[in-house]
Amino acid sequence: MFNKKECVAMLLAGGQGSRLYALTQKVAKPAVPYGAKYRIIDFPLSNCINSGIDTVGVLTQYQPLVLNEYIGNGQPWDLDRIHGGVHVLPPYQKASGADWYSGTANAIYQNMEFVDRYDPEYVIILSGDHIYKMDYNKMLTYHKSKNADATIAVLDVPLEEASRFGIMITDDDDNIIDFEEKPKNPRSTLASMGIYIFNWGKLKSYLIANENDKEASKDFGKNIIPDMKKAGEKLVAYRFDGYWKDVGTIDSLWEANMDLINPNIPIDLYDPAWKIYSRNPVMPPQNIGKNAKIQNSMVTEGCNIDGTVDFSMISDGVTIEEGAKVTDSILMPGAVVKKDAIVEYSIVGENSVIGSGCHVGARPEDMECRDDWGIAVVGHGLNISDGTAILPKQIISEDM
Amino acid sequence: MNVNMGNVLGLVFANMHDITVGDLTKSRTMGSILFGGRYRLIDFPLSNMVNSGICEVGVITKSNYQSLLDHLGSAREWDLSRKKGGLHILPPFGHVETGLYRGRLEALYGALSFIKSSLTEYVVLSDCDVVTNMDYKPIVEQHVESGADITVVTTTKVVSTEQALNSTVFAVGVDGRIHDVLVRCPISGQATISLNTFVMKKDFLIDLIQTSFARGMYSFEQDVLQARVKELNIRSYNYDKFFRKIDNVLSYFNANLDLIDVENSKALFLPKRPIYTKVRDNAPSKYGLDSSVTNSLIADGCVIEGEVENCVLFRGVKIGKGSKVKNSILMQDTIIGKDCEISYVITDKNVNICNNRLLTSSAAYPMFIGKGASV
């Protein structure tokens, strides 16, 4: 027996995140560490539970080991439930054959049975690659009050950035009248956040129709939304005005981390009424040594710091030895920076060791040619031997 | 010899020694005293039991146990939310004959039906006054091999008169057998003292509880260890790993600050034998623009904008701009305003210190500020 749920969340977490290169070689993007003690997927999962949505299907496909283990039974997010809770949904073999998820719409299509078990009126589609705090329940209330068939969350972005997003063109009543994908000359500044609420019955019929169309690319943005528009369904935009960031690239992942230590950016992780939950690593408090100097940074449990840290995010279990200097960087869980090494404008992956005297990355102001500058990346589990220099923009995925 | 630790029952006394740290136990048990930035004292025996393979644990309480119940919850964080075994909280007045106990034996009598219903063969008993990462497996193995009736975990060290008064002191023969027991004896110097951890066969313990109760005896140390030392085979297990015994507010203060030393912290927080505690889902700690933190232990959820030196900061502590905090222990959610100067202070939970306050004491007598106080 399954209890009826008003709204079920489906979280698309199967993407490869290929633009994060070395950081997603062995982990799916939603499992990439973020903000010292989180992984990206903590944000949509915490939003779900804080919004009162307790049934979440997580669609996985690419490198699911770390992600599956991280989600586990969903207990850290209070999503271990008798009815509902979090369920990991990988592609599976059916009597008619086996298929990978060939697109976002196809992934939901293949799991229609899962959603049907809860007999929901609505389904909310989320993705595992954005950092934001959002009350989905407010969006659902809006969806209902508008009597919409589909509601798309949108963010008002600066005009010069609008061409990077899918743009929604709306009438005075926020009904969506047209949309364009990454337009050169945007007609509106309302960017789609990749969050959709559908009436489940309606969505199902479009998923089935889309599946029967052999030419379709089985994608929400490319097929389902345009199909619904064409058929005259009521599509509305839901304006969101908080912090929202896509972390699909090295630069945006770095920026989104730095946003947490920027007092002018409105994302508050300390709000007891909207906690972001994460799986706890079971480590002692951070040990700050006699020679340590830490400013403008976030540091979490299990760290041993005896060096200098400025404008950085230091994840659990990181060691920074005496004389080492870490500035404007992200150190992922278990990373080690040995004596006198310098890490600047870099991302160091999980459990990687930066040998003593290494110099990773550089400050943009120290570059002769600014075009050569970029965030340096050291992948997960690598050993960088003593004295190695890693240039800005370099992406390391093997021991050096 | 390989003992199946699934065959061992753990019993933790949450309230023993409450009186020795009066300020700290005003509104809680010894076991729920906050320690080391993010722990409570009971986390140590519980984690040690779990890490040793014990999966059935009873926690015996007496009074002030609301904070303990809050902390333990379903015991899932210690992996003790189990179908078979798991954690059981044993409050006083468990059945009609029992009430507030006077000593360990009466406390055990209150838990008798729980002990009897367990299918295990051996029992490990522990108090909450010793902070250590102890593996009970070799202790139980030694107990079984030696054929002892009771095995007491002991350590030999130099003790002050005050420490000796708060400890049970033993005379141990070369064979490990205990020949003499001193209770509340004002000695000082090198001594073998009890770490308040005992191993017995479960049936032996049940017999001990029943006969003692019948004769109106309630002190395990005096009425069993001391009175029957010649008759019973009582042996010592010598423990030489890192530990800190909390027997007054000063030793509590020092034990906390000792953890700032990486050597000590490495000896207590072994990666393969982690110390579990309640998860609070705090954000990471944030270090502000002009913050300066040296030689300190900092838990998650802190926001530091001032100077911190030689301190232990628990979860959610906030330190305002221009404040200087030295040699202090600030418990959960303490808020220090701007431009304060604080040294040798222990603040309990939720203490609020306003701007421009000057609070100093000395290393020999740290100032204690009670729970929820506003200064």
PDB file of C-alpha atoms in Angstrom, chain A residues 180-358:
ATOM      1  CA  GLU A 180      14.099  30.906 -26.689  1.00  0.00           C
ATOM      2  CA  GLU A 181      17.186  28.881 -25.851  1.00  0.00           C
ATOM      3  CA  LYS A 182      20.359  30.961 -25.329  1.00  0.00           C
ATOM      4  CA  PRO A 183      19.195  33.818 -27.591  1.00  0.00           C
ATOM      5  CA  LYS A 184      21.700  36.273 -29.063  1.00  0.00           C
ATOM      6  CA  ASN A 185      19.274  39.158 -28.626  1.00  0.00           C
ATOM      7  CA  PRO A 186      17.126  38.226 -25.646  1.00  0.00           C
ATOM      8  CA  ARG A 187      13.563  39.566 -25.653  1.00  0.00           C
ATOM      9  CA  SER A 188      13.251  39.086 -21.902  1.00  0.00           C
ATOM     10  CA  THR A 189      15.472  38.647 -18.869  1.00  0.00           C
ATOM     11  CA  LEU A 190      13.515  35.814 -17.230  1.00  0.00           C
ATOM     12  CA  ALA A 191      15.835  32.806 -17.222  1.00  0.00           C
ATOM     13  CA  SER A 192      14.502  29.294 -16.634  1.00  0.00           C
ATOM     14  CA  MET A 193      15.947  27.752 -13.456  1.00  0.00           C
ATOM     15  CA  GLY A 194      15.284  24.188 -14.619  1.00  0.00           C
ATOM     16  CA  ILE A 195      12.544  23.720 -12.021  1.00  0.00           C
ATOM     17  CA  TYR A 196       9.132  22.668 -13.337  1.00  0.00           C
ATOM     18  CA  ILE A 197       5.828  21.802 -11.715  1.00  0.00           C
ATOM     19  CA  PHE A 198       3.403  19.796 -13.866  1.00  0.00           C
ATOM     20  CA  ASN A 199      -0.039  18.389 -13.378  1.00  0.00           C
ATOM     21  CA  TRP A 200       1.012  14.758 -13.397  1.00  0.00           C
ATOM     22  CA  GLY A 201      -1.847  13.507 -15.581  1.00  0.00           C
ATOM     23  CA  LYS A 202      -1.025  16.089 -18.249  1.00  0.00           C
ATOM     24  CA  LEU A 203       2.704  15.500 -18.099  1.00  0.00           C
ATOM     25  CA  LYS A 204       2.201  11.761 -18.486  1.00  0.00           C
ATOM     26  CA  SER A 205       0.294  12.134 -21.728  1.00  0.00           C
ATOM     27  CA  TYR A 206       3.032  14.407 -23.142  1.00  0.00           C
ATOM     28  CA  LEU A 207       5.776  12.027 -22.016  1.00  0.00           C
ATOM     29  CA  ILE A 208       4.061   9.129 -23.781  1.00  0.00           C
ATOM     30  CA  ALA A 209       3.476  11.170 -26.937  1.00  0.00           C
ATOM     31  CA  ASN A 210       7.090  12.361 -26.907  1.00  0.00           C
ATOM     32  CA  GLU A 211       8.317   8.800 -26.493  1.00  0.00           C
ATOM     33  CA  ASN A 212       6.341   7.701 -29.538  1.00  0.00           C
ATOM     34  CA  ASP A 213       7.940  10.430 -31.631  1.00  0.00           C
ATOM     35  CA  LYS A 214      11.133   8.774 -32.878  1.00  0.00           C
ATOM     36  CA  GLU A 215      12.654  12.120 -33.946  1.00  0.00           C
ATOM     37  CA  ALA A 216      12.279  13.804 -30.562  1.00  0.00           C
ATOM     38  CA  SER A 217      15.295  14.334 -28.329  1.00  0.00           C
ATOM     39  CA  LYS A 218      13.253  13.453 -25.205  1.00  0.00           C
ATOM     40  CA  ASP A 219      14.152  16.580 -23.320  1.00  0.00           C
ATOM     41  CA  PHE A 220      11.962  18.852 -21.190  1.00  0.00           C
ATOM     42  CA  GLY A 221      13.300  22.121 -22.593  1.00  0.00           C
ATOM     43  CA  LYS A 222      13.446  20.958 -26.205  1.00  0.00           C
ATOM     44  CA  ASN A 223      10.289  18.831 -26.413  1.00  0.00           C
ATOM     45  CA  ILE A 224       7.839  18.719 -23.537  1.00  0.00           C
ATOM     46  CA  ILE A 225       7.539  22.468 -22.885  1.00  0.00           C
ATOM     47  CA  PRO A 226       7.289  23.401 -26.602  1.00  0.00           C
ATOM     48  CA  ASP A 227       4.790  20.590 -27.193  1.00  0.00           C
ATOM     49  CA  MET A 228       2.618  21.799 -24.343  1.00  0.00           C
ATOM     50  CA  LYS A 229       2.845  25.371 -25.600  1.00  0.00           C
ATOM     51  CA  LYS A 230       1.866  24.284 -29.111  1.00  0.00           C
ATOM     52  CA  ALA A 231      -1.130  22.411 -27.799  1.00  0.00           C
ATOM     53  CA  GLY A 232      -2.292  25.538 -25.958  1.00  0.00           C
ATOM     54  CA  GLU A 233      -1.736  24.360 -22.392  1.00  0.00           C
ATOM     55  CA  LYS A 234      -1.422  27.035 -19.727  1.00  0.00           C
ATOM     56  CA  LEU A 235       2.262  27.626 -18.943  1.00  0.00           C
ATOM     57  CA  VAL A 236       3.166  30.192 -16.321  1.00  0.00           C
ATOM     58  CA  ALA A 237       6.398  31.628 -14.998  1.00  0.00           C
ATOM     59  CA  TYR A 238       7.081  31.658 -11.257  1.00  0.00           C
ATOM     60  CA  ARG A 239       9.445  34.466 -10.329  1.00  0.00           C
ATOM     61  CA  PHE A 240      12.118  33.588  -7.798  1.00  0.00           C
ATOM     62  CA  ASP A 241      14.240  36.356  -6.352  1.00  0.00           C
ATOM     63  CA  GLY A 242      16.723  34.638  -4.049  1.00  0.00           C
ATOM     64  CA  TYR A 243      20.213  33.353  -4.686  1.00  0.00           C
ATOM     65  CA  TRP A 244      20.477  30.761  -7.442  1.00  0.00           C
ATOM     66  CA  LYS A 245      23.593  29.542  -9.166  1.00  0.00           C
ATOM     67  CA  ASP A 246      24.282  26.904 -11.767  1.00  0.00           C
ATOM     68  CA  VAL A 247      27.501  25.093 -10.878  1.00  0.00           C
ATOM     69  CA  GLY A 248      28.056  23.359 -14.173  1.00  0.00           C
ATOM     70  CA  THR A 249      31.507  24.731 -14.922  1.00  0.00           C
ATOM     71  CA  ILE A 250      34.809  25.039 -13.062  1.00  0.00           C
ATOM     72  CA  ASP A 251      34.426  28.809 -12.911  1.00  0.00           C
ATOM     73  CA  SER A 252      30.846  28.787 -11.693  1.00  0.00           C
ATOM     74  CA  LEU A 253      31.613  26.095  -9.098  1.00  0.00           C
ATOM     75  CA  TRP A 254      34.467  28.212  -7.802  1.00  0.00           C
ATOM     76  CA  GLU A 255      32.341  31.363  -7.824  1.00  0.00           C
ATOM     77  CA  ALA A 256      29.438  29.674  -6.068  1.00  0.00           C
ATOM     78  CA  ASN A 257      31.809  28.584  -3.294  1.00  0.00           C
ATOM     79  CA  MET A 258      33.276  32.055  -2.959  1.00  0.00           C
ATOM     80  CA  ASP A 259      29.747  33.494  -2.779  1.00  0.00           C
ATOM     81  CA  LEU A 260      29.340  31.783   0.596  1.00  0.00           C
ATOM     82  CA  ILE A 261      32.069  33.936   2.121  1.00  0.00           C
ATOM     83  CA  ASN A 262      30.975  37.119   0.407  1.00  0.00           C
ATOM     84  CA  PRO A 263      28.865  39.076   2.916  1.00  0.00           C
ATOM     85  CA  ASN A 264      27.059  40.885   0.091  1.00  0.00           C
ATOM     86  CA  ILE A 265      25.636  37.698  -1.413  1.00  0.00           C
ATOM     87  CA  PRO A 266      22.289  36.633   0.032  1.00  0.00           C
ATOM     88  CA  ILE A 267      22.709  32.943   0.755  1.00  0.00           C
ATOM     89  CA  ASP A 268      22.483  32.201   4.468  1.00  0.00           C
ATOM     90  CA  LEU A 269      23.513  28.750   5.629  1.00  0.00           C
ATOM     91  CA  TYR A 270      23.048  29.688   9.286  1.00  0.00           C
ATOM     92  CA  ASP A 271      19.264  30.076   9.190  1.00  0.00           C
ATOM     93  CA  PRO A 272      17.874  27.519  11.682  1.00  0.00           C
ATOM     94  CA  ALA A 273      14.505  27.585   9.930  1.00  0.00           C
ATOM     95  CA  TRP A 274      15.942  26.485   6.574  1.00  0.00           C
ATOM     96  CA  LYS A 275      18.890  24.248   7.330  1.00  0.00           C
ATOM     97  CA  ILE A 276      20.804  22.615   4.557  1.00  0.00           C
ATOM     98  CA  TYR A 277      21.313  19.022   5.644  1.00  0.00           C
ATOM     99  CA  SER A 278      24.206  16.815   4.688  1.00  0.00           C
ATOM    100  CA  ARG A 279      25.631  13.424   5.535  1.00  0.00           C
ATOM    101  CA  ASN A 280      27.837  13.831   8.576  1.00  0.00           C
ATOM    102  CA  PRO A 281      31.450  12.662   8.224  1.00  0.00           C
ATOM    103  CA  VAL A 282      31.869  11.801  11.982  1.00  0.00           C
ATOM    104  CA  MET A 283      35.032  13.777  12.638  1.00  0.00           C
ATOM    105  CA  PRO A 284      36.347  15.765  15.598  1.00  0.00           C
ATOM    106  CA  PRO A 285      36.207  19.577  15.611  1.00  0.00           C
ATOM    107  CA  GLN A 286      38.721  21.489  13.522  1.00  0.00           C
ATOM    108  CA  ASN A 287      42.109  21.870  15.118  1.00  0.00           C
ATOM    109  CA  ILE A 288      43.650  25.287  14.528  1.00  0.00           C
ATOM    110  CA  GLY A 289      47.391  25.279  15.238  1.00  0.00           C
ATOM    111  CA  LYS A 290      49.746  27.812  16.767  1.00  0.00           C
ATOM    112  CA  ASN A 291      50.941  29.144  13.414  1.00  0.00           C
ATOM    113  CA  ALA A 292      47.542  29.281  11.772  1.00  0.00           C
ATOM    114  CA  LYS A 293      46.118  32.425  10.279  1.00  0.00           C
ATOM    115  CA  ILE A 294      42.595  32.088   8.942  1.00  0.00           C
ATOM    116  CA  GLN A 295      40.424  34.867   7.596  1.00  0.00           C
ATOM    117  CA  ASN A 296      37.430  35.254   5.296  1.00  0.00           C
ATOM    118  CA  SER A 297      36.987  31.515   5.042  1.00  0.00           C
ATOM    119  CA  MET A 298      34.763  28.616   5.933  1.00  0.00           C
ATOM    120  CA  VAL A 299      36.269  25.607   7.628  1.00  0.00           C
ATOM    121  CA  THR A 300      34.576  22.436   8.838  1.00  0.00           C
ATOM    122  CA  GLU A 301      35.108  19.391  11.034  1.00  0.00           C
ATOM    123  CA  GLY A 302      38.156  17.167  10.999  1.00  0.00           C
ATOM    124  CA  CYS A 303      40.556  19.801   9.661  1.00  0.00           C
ATOM    125  CA  ASN A 304      44.061  20.339  10.977  1.00  0.00           C
ATOM    126  CA  ILE A 305      45.236  23.787  10.004  1.00  0.00           C
ATOM    127  CA  ASP A 306      48.598  25.265  10.847  1.00  0.00           C
ATOM    128  CA  GLY A 307      49.122  27.414   7.753  1.00  0.00           C
ATOM    129  CA  THR A 308      47.596  30.543   6.281  1.00  0.00           C
ATOM    130  CA  VAL A 309      44.091  30.463   4.836  1.00  0.00           C
ATOM    131  CA  ASP A 310      42.338  33.399   3.225  1.00  0.00           C
ATOM    132  CA  PHE A 311      39.177  33.557   1.097  1.00  0.00           C
ATOM    133  CA  SER A 312      38.903  29.786   0.902  1.00  0.00           C
ATOM    134  CA  MET A 313      36.514  26.917   1.517  1.00  0.00           C
ATOM    135  CA  ILE A 314      38.104  24.147   3.562  1.00  0.00           C
ATOM    136  CA  SER A 315      36.167  20.859   3.606  1.00  0.00           C
ATOM    137  CA  ASP A 316      36.156  18.106   6.220  1.00  0.00           C
ATOM    138  CA  GLY A 317      39.383  16.315   7.081  1.00  0.00           C
ATOM    139  CA  VAL A 318      41.687  18.735   5.265  1.00  0.00           C
ATOM    140  CA  THR A 319      45.253  19.197   6.522  1.00  0.00           C
ATOM    141  CA  ILE A 320      47.184  22.417   5.872  1.00  0.00           C
ATOM    142  CA  GLU A 321      50.704  22.225   7.248  1.00  0.00           C
ATOM    143  CA  GLU A 322      52.836  24.959   8.729  1.00  0.00           C
ATOM    144  CA  GLY A 323      54.029  27.556   6.237  1.00  0.00           C
ATOM    145  CA  ALA A 324      51.536  26.512   3.581  1.00  0.00           C
ATOM    146  CA  LYS A 325      49.372  29.241   2.091  1.00  0.00           C
ATOM    147  CA  VAL A 326      45.897  28.694   0.698  1.00  0.00           C
ATOM    148  CA  THR A 327      44.109  31.666  -0.795  1.00  0.00           C
ATOM    149  CA  ASP A 328      41.011  32.035  -2.978  1.00  0.00           C
ATOM    150  CA  SER A 329      40.742  28.267  -3.265  1.00  0.00           C
ATOM    151  CA  ILE A 330      38.512  25.308  -2.592  1.00  0.00           C
ATOM    152  CA  LEU A 331      39.960  22.286  -0.802  1.00  0.00           C
ATOM    153  CA  MET A 332      37.650  19.282  -1.050  1.00  0.00           C
ATOM    154  CA  PRO A 333      37.345  16.624   1.718  1.00  0.00           C
ATOM    155  CA  GLY A 334      40.576  15.001   2.869  1.00  0.00           C
ATOM    156  CA  ALA A 335      42.918  17.170   0.787  1.00  0.00           C
ATOM    157  CA  VAL A 336      46.406  17.738   2.189  1.00  0.00           C
ATOM    158  CA  VAL A 337      48.588  20.775   1.569  1.00  0.00           C
ATOM    159  CA  LYS A 338      52.112  20.103   2.793  1.00  0.00           C
ATOM    160  CA  LYS A 339      54.667  22.497   4.216  1.00  0.00           C
ATOM    161  CA  ASP A 340      55.345  25.753   2.394  1.00  0.00           C
ATOM    162  CA  ALA A 341      53.129  24.871  -0.566  1.00  0.00           C
ATOM    163  CA  ILE A 342      51.117  27.685  -2.116  1.00  0.00           C
ATOM    164  CA  VAL A 343      47.616  27.124  -3.450  1.00  0.00           C
ATOM    165  CA  GLU A 344      45.970  30.112  -5.140  1.00  0.00           C
ATOM    166  CA  TYR A 345      42.793  30.347  -7.187  1.00  0.00           C
ATOM    167  CA  SER A 346      42.537  26.569  -7.352  1.00  0.00           C
ATOM    168  CA  ILE A 347      40.245  23.662  -6.677  1.00  0.00           C
ATOM    169  CA  VAL A 348      41.908  20.652  -5.049  1.00  0.00           C
ATOM    170  CA  GLY A 349      39.889  17.418  -5.295  1.00  0.00           C
ATOM    171  CA  GLU A 350      39.065  14.909  -2.552  1.00  0.00           C
ATOM    172  CA  ASN A 351      42.019  13.241  -0.816  1.00  0.00           C
ATOM    173  CA  SER A 352      44.596  14.799  -3.116  1.00  0.00           C
ATOM    174  CA  VAL A 353      47.981  15.603  -1.647  1.00  0.00           C
ATOM    175  CA  ILE A 354      49.848  18.765  -2.643  1.00  0.00           C
ATOM    176  CA  GLY A 355      53.531  18.132  -1.855  1.00  0.00           C
ATOM    177  CA  SER A 356      55.668  20.580   0.067  1.00  0.00           C
ATOM    178  CA  GLY A 357      56.843  23.622  -1.838  1.00  0.00           C
ATOM    179  CA  CYS A 358      54.331  23.094  -4.658  1.00  0.00           C
TER     180      CYS A 358
END
